[in-house]
Coordinates of C-alpha atoms and ligand atoms in Angstrom, one line a residue:
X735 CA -8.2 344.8 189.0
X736 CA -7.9 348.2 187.3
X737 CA -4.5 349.3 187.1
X738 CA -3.1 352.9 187.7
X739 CA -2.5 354.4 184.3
X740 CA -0.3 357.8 183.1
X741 CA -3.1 360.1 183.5
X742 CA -3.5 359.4 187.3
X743 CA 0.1 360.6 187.8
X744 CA 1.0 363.7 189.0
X745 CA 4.9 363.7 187.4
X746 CA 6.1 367.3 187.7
X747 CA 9.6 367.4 188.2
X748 CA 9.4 363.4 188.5
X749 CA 12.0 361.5 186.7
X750 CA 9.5 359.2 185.1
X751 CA 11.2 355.6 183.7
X752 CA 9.0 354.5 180.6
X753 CA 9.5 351.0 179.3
X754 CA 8.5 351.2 175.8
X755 CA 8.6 348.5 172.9
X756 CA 11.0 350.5 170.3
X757 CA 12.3 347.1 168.5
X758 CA 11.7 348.2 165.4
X759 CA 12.9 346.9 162.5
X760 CA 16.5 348.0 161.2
X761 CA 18.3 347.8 157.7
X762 CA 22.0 348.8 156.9
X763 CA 22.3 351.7 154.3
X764 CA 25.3 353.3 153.1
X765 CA 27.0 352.4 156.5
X766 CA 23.9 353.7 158.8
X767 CA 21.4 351.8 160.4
X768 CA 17.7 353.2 159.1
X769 CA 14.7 352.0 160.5
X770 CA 12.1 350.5 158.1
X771 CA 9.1 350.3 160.0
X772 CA 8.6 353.6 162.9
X773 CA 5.0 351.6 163.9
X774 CA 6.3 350.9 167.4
X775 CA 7.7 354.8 168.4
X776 CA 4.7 356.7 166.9
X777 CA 2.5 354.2 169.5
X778 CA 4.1 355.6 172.3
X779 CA 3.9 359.7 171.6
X780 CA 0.5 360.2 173.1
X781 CA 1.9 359.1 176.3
X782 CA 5.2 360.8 175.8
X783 CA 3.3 364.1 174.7
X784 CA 0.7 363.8 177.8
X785 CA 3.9 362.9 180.4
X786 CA 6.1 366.3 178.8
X787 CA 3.0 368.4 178.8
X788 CA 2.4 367.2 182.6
X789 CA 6.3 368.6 183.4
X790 CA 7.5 364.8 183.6
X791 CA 11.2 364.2 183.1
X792 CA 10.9 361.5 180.7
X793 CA 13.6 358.7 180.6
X794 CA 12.8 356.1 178.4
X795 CA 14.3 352.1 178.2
X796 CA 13.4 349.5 175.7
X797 CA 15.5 346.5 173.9
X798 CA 16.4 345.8 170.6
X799 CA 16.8 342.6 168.9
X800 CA 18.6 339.7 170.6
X801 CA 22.3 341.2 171.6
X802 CA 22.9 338.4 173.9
X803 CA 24.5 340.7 177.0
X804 CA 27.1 342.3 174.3
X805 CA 27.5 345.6 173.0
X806 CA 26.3 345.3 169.8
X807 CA 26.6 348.3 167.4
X808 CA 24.0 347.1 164.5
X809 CA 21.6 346.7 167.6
X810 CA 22.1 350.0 168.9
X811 CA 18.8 351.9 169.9
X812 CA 20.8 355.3 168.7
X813 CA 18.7 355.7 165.6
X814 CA 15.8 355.9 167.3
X815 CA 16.6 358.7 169.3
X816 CA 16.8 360.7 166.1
X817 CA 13.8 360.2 165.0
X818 CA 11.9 360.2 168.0
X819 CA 13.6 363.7 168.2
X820 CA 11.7 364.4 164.8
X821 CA 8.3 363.0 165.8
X822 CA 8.1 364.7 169.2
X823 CA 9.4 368.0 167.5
X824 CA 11.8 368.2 170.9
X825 CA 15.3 367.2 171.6
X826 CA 16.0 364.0 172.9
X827 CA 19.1 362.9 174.8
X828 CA 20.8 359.8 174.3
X829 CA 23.1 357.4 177.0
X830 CA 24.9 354.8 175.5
X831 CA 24.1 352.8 178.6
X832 CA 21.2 352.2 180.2
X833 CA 23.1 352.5 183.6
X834 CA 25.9 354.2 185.9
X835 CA 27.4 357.0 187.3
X836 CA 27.2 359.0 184.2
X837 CA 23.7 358.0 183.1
X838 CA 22.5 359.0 186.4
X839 CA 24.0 362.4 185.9
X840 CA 22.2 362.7 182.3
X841 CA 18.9 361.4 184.1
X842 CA 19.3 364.1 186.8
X843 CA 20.2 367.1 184.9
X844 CA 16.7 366.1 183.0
X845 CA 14.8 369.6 183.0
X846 CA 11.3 368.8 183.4
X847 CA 9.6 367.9 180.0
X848 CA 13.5 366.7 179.2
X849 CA 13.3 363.1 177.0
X850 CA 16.6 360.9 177.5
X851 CA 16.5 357.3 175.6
X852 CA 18.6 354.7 177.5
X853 CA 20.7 352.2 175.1
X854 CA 19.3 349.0 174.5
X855 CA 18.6 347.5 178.2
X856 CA 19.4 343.9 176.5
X857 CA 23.2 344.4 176.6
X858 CA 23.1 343.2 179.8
X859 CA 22.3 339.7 180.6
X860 CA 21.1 340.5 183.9
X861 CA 18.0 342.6 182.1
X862 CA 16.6 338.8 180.7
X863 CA 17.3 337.1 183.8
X864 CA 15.6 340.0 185.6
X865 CA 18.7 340.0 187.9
X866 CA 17.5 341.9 191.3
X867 CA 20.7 343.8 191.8
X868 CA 20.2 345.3 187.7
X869 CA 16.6 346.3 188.1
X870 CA 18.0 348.2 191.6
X871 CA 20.5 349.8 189.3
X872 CA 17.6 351.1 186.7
X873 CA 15.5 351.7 189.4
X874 CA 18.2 354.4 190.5
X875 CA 17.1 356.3 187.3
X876 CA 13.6 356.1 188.4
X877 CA 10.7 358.4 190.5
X878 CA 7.7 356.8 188.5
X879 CA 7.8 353.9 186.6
X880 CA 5.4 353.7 183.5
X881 CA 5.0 350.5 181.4
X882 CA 3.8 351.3 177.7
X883 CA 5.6 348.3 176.3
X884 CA 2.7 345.6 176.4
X885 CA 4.3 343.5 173.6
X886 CA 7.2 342.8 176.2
X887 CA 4.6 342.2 179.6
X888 CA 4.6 338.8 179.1
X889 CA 8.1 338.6 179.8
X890 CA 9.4 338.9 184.0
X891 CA 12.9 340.8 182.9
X892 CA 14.2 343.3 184.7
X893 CA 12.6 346.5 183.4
X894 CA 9.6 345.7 182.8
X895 CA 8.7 343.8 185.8
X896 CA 12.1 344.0 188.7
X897 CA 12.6 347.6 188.5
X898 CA 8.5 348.0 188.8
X899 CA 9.0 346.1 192.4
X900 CA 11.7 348.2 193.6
X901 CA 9.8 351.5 192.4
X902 CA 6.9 350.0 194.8
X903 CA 8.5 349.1 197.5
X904 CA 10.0 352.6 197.8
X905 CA 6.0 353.5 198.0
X906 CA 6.7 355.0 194.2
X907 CA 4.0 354.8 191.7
X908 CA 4.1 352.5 188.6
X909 CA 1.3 352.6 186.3
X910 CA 0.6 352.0 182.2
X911 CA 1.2 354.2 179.8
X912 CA -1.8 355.1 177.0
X913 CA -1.2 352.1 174.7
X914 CA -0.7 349.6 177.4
X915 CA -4.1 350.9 178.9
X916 CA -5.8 350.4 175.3
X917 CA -4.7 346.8 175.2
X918 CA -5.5 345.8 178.8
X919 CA -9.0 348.0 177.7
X920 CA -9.6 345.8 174.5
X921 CA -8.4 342.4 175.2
X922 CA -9.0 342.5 178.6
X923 CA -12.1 344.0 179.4
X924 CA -14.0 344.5 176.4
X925 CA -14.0 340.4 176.2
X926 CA -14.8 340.7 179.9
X927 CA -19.1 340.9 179.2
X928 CA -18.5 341.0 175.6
X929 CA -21.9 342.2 173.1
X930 CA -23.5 339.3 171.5
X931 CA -23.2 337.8 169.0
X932 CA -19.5 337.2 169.8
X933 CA -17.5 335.7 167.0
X934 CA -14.1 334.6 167.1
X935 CA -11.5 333.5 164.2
X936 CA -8.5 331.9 164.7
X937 CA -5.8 331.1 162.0
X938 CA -2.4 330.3 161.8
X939 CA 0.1 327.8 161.9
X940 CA -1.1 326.0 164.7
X941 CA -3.4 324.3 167.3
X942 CA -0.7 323.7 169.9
X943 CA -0.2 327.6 170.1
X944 CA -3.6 328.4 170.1
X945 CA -5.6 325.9 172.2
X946 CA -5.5 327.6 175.2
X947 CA -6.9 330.7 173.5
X948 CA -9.7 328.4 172.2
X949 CA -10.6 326.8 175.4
X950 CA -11.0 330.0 176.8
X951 CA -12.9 331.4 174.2
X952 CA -15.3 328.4 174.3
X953 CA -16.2 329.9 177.5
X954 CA -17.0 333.3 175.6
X955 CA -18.0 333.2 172.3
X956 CA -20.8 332.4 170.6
X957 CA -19.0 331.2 167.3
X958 CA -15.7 330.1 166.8
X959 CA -14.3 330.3 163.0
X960 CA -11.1 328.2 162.3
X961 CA -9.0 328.9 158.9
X962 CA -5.4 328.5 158.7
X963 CA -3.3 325.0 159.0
X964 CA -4.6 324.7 162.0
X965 CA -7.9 323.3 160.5
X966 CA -6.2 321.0 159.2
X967 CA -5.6 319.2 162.7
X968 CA -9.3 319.2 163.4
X969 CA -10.2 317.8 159.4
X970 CA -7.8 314.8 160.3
X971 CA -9.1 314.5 164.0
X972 CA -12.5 314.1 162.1
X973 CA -11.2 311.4 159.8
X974 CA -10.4 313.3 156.7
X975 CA -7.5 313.0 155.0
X976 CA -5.5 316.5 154.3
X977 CA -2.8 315.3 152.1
X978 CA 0.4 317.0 152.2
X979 CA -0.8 320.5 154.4
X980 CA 1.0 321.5 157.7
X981 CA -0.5 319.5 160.1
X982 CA 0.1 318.3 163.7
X983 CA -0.8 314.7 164.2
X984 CA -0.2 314.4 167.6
X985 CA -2.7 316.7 168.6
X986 CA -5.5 315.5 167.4
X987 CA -6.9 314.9 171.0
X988 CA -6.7 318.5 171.8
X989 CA -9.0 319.5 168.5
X990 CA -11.8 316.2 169.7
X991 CA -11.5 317.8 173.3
X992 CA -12.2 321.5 172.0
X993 CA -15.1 320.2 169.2
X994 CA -16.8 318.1 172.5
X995 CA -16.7 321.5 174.4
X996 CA -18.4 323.6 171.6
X997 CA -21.3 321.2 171.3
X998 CA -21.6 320.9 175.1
X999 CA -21.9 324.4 175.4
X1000 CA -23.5 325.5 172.1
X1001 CA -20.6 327.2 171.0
X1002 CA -21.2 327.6 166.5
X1003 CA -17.8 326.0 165.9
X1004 CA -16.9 326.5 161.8
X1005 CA -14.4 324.7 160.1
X1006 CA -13.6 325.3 156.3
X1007 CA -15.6 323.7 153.9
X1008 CA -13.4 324.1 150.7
X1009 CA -9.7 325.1 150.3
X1010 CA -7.4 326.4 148.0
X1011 CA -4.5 323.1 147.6
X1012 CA -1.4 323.7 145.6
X1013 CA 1.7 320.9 145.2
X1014 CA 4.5 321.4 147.2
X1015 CA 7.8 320.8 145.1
X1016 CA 10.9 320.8 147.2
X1017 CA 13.7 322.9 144.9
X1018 CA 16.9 323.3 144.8
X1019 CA 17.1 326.4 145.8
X1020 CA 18.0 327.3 149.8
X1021 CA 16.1 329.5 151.5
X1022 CA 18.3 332.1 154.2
X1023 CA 18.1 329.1 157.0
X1024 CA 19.8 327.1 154.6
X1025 CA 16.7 325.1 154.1
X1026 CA 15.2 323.7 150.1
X1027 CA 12.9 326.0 149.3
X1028 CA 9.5 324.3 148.4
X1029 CA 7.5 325.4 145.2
X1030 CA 3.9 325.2 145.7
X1031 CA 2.8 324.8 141.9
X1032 CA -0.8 324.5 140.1
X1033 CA -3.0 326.3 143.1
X1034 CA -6.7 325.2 142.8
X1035 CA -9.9 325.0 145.0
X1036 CA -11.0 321.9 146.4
X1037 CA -14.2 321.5 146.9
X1038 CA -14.0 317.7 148.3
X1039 CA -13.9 317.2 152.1
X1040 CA -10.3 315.2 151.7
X1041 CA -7.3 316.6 150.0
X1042 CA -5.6 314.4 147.7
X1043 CA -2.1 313.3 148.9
X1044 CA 0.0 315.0 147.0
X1045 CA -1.3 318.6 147.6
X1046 CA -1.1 320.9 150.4
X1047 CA -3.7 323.1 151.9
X1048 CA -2.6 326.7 151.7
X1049 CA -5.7 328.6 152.2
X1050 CA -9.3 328.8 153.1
X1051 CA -11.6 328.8 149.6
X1052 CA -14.4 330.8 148.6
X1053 CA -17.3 329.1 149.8
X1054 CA -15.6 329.2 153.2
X1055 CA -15.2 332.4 153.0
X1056 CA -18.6 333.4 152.4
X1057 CA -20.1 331.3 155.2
X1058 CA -17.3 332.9 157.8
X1059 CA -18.7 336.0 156.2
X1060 CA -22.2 335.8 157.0
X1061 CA -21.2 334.5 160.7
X1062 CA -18.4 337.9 161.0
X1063 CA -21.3 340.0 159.6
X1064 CA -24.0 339.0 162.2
X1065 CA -21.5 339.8 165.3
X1066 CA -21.2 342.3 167.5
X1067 CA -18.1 341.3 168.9
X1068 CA -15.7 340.2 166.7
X1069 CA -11.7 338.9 167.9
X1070 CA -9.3 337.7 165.3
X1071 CA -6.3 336.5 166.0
X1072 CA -4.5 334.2 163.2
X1073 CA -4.4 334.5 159.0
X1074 CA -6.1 331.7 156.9
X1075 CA -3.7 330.8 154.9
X1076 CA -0.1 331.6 154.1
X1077 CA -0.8 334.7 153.1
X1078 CA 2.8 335.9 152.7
X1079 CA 2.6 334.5 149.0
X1080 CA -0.3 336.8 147.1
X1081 CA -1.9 334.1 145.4
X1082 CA -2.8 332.5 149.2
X1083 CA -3.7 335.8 150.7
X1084 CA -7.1 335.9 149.3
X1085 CA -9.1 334.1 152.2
X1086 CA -7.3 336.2 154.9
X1087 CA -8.6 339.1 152.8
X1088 CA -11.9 338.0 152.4
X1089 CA -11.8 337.7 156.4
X1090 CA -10.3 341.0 156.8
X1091 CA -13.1 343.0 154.3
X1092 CA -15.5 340.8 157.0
X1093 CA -14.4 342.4 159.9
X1094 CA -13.8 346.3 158.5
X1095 CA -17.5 345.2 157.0
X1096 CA -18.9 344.6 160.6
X1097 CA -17.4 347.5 162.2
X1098 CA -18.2 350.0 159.4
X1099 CA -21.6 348.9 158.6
X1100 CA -22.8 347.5 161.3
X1101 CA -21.1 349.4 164.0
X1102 CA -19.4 345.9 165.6
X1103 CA -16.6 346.1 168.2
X1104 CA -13.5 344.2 166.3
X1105 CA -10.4 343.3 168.0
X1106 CA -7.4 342.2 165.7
X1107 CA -5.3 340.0 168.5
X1108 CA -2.3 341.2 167.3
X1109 CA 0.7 339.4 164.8
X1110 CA 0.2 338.2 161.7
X1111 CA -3.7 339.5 161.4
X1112 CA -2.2 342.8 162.2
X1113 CA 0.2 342.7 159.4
X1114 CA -2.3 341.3 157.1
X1115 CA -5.2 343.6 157.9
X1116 CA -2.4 346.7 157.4
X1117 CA -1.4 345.1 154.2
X1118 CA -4.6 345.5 152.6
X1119 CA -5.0 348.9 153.9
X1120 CA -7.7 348.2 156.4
X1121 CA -5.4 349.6 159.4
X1122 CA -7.6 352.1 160.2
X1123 CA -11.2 350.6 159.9
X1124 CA -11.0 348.4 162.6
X1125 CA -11.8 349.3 166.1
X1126 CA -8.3 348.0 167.5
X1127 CA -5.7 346.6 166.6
X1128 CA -3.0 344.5 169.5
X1129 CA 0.4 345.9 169.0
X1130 CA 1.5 342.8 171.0
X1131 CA 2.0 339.4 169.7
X1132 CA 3.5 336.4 172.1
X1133 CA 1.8 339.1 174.9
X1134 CA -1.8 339.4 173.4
X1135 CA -2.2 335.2 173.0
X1136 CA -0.6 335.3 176.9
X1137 CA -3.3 337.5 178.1
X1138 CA -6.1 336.3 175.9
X1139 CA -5.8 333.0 177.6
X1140 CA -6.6 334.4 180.6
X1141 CA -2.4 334.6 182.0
X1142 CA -1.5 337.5 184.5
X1143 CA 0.6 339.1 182.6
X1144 CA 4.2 339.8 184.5
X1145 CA 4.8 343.1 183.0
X1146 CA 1.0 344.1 183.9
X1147 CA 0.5 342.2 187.6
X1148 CA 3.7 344.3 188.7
X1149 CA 2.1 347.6 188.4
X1150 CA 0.2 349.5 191.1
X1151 CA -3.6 348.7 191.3
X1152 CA -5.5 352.0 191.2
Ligands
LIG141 P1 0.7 332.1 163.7 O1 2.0 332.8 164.1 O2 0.4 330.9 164.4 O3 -0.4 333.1 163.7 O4 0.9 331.6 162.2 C1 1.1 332.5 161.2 C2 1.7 331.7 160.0 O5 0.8 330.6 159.7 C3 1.9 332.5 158.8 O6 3.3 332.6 158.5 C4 1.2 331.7 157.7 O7 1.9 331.6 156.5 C5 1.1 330.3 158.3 N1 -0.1 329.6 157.7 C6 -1.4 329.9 157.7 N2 -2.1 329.0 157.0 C7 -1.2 328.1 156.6 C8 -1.3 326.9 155.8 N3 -2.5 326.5 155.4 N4 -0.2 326.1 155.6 C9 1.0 326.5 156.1 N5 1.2 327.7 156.8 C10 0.1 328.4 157.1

């Protein structure tokens, strides 16, 4: 059902309580915390702008990293006020809680089209536990409620799915901010009665994460690509042997289950026909886990359907690139959620390129609708530069696999239907 979003809101003079996803990345420099990466807080100014323009008094909430219910300083969300301040071009407030007396003060004296950034909502354990008696407390800060943060809906914590109830039951409305709408727009209904073809590509580490998405999908599309180690459980579930390459052995019956329900329902169902192998060679080196880092020496394609047991499959090869090509390039629907190969290292980045000049391809020249699904495609597609030539891009990672296999969403079922 269509949810109430931002622009349905009359907020003057509202104290409006945003959840946003502001976990950026931070590095230590000369004593200060500096954020690397400001993706996450530019995503959320269109709704902040529209909200201050509409008189709103904007309070927002979000977490930062994993502080276990302590007041840690190196996860502070302080730094982010700063530059928020810069990117809005107004001042921005800062509590060092996220509630209390005197936050509650700060939140009143708001003037309308007033920004005040809570600390990080995960100093309290309560917030994960999505303690009742917490979200009451941040619900005390709270007119509206606004969810922008869709990378955190697929979790039930306290602000972004408790405080959301109280807010409702006090006959307040909660609806999604601009970005969240976007999401719930492209991965939800925009796959809904999808145009045809629809192609989807899956990659990644693996089938177990990702076979619910497929099953859905099988229901959807009309061609389903596979790259990534994940093909390598449906090569071995075929019979073929895949050498050394991350594989998972015991699911082998899911892979069967999912090729019997492509043919059943004529679903094009592509797996990779060559790959680039390299041998593995454990080091003696430790990687920051502690772990032997493994070498993977002397890359080369193979063009045989088995890979020889002492290599590894690290990507997809040429010739599989150019038959996903010609599939990606006949779509008018295209989803990709997954690289093809461990693209991290350069030399194995080449077929999740390829697929990524495929999709900009189809939605440049052929005016297809493509849909990155958010994680490591995202970061590979902005990698190459390609940010901007594809029609959308999930900011969500965990929450966009959630909701693309067909989950309610906690963070999205809890606001107010339109
Ligand atoms: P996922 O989070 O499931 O989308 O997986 C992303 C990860 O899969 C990336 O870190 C890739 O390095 C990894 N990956 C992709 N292909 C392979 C492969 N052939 N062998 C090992 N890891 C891979």
């Amino acid at each position: 059902m269509a949810k109430l979003t931002v622009r349905d809101l009359n907020v003057h003079g509202k104290r409006v309580f945003i959840r946003v996803d502001y976990n950026v990345p931070l590095e230590e420099k000369n004593g200060a915390m500096v954020i690397t990466d400001e993706t996450r807080i530019k995503e959320t100014l269109p709704t902040l702008r529209l909200l201050i323009e509409k008189g709103g008094r904007v309070i927002l909430a979000a977490h930062m990293g994993r502080p276990k219910g302590q007041r840690e300083a190196t996860m502070s969300l302080r730094p982010v006020a700063a530059r928020l301040a810069e990117l809005l071009g107004t001042k921005v407030n800062f509590a060092d809680d996220c509630i209390g007396e005197k936050v509650e003060k700060l939140a009143n004296e708001l003037p309308p089209g007033g920004v005040l950034l809570l600390e990080n909502v995960r100093y309290y354990n309560e917030e994960e536990a999505n303690d009742p008696a917490f979200a009451e407390k941040l619900a005390t800060l709270a007119d509206v409620y606004v969810n922008d943060a869709f990378g955190a809906a697929h979790r039930a914590h306290a602000s972004t799915e408790g405080i959301a109830r109280v807010v409702a039951k006090r006959g307040g409305q909660c609806a999604a901010g601009l970005l969240m709408e976007r999401e719930l727009q492209f991965l939800g209904d925009e796959l809904e009665n999808p145009a045809r073809p629809f192609v989807v590509i899956l990659g990644g580490a693996k089938v177990s994460d990702k076979i619910k998405v497929i099953d859905r999908l099988l229901e959807k599309a009309d061609a389903i690509l596979i790259g990534g180690a994940m093909a390598y459980t449906f090569k071995l579930a075929q019979g073929f042997k895949v050498g050394k390459s991350l594989v998972e052995p015991d699911k082998t019956d899911m892979a069967l289950a999912a090729l019997a329900k492509a043919k059943q329902r004529g679903v094009q169902f592509l797996l990779p026909t060559d790959n680039t192998v390299a041998t593995p060679v454990v080091t003696d080196k430790l990687n920051k886990k502690g772990k032997p880092i493994i070498d993977l020496n002397h890359p080369r394609t193979n063009t045989e359907p088995n890979i020889p047991d002492s290599e590894e499959g690290v990507d997809i090869g040429p010739a599989s690139a150019a038959l996903f090509a010609k599939t990606i390039l006949s779509a008018k629907t295209v989803l990709w959620n997954g690289p093809m190969g461990i693209f991290e290292d350069k030399r194995f980045a080449t077929g999740t390129n390829a697929v990524a000049q495929s999709v900009v391809d189809a939605t440049q020249k052929n005016g297809a609708k493509t849909i990155i699904g958010g994680g490591d495609s995202v970061k590979a597609i902005n990698k190459a530069g390609l940010g901007d030539k594809v029609t959308f891009m999930s900011t969500g990672g965990g929450a966009s696999l959630e909701f693309l296999e067909g989950k309610e969403l906690p963070g999205v079922a809890a606001l107010s239907n339109k």
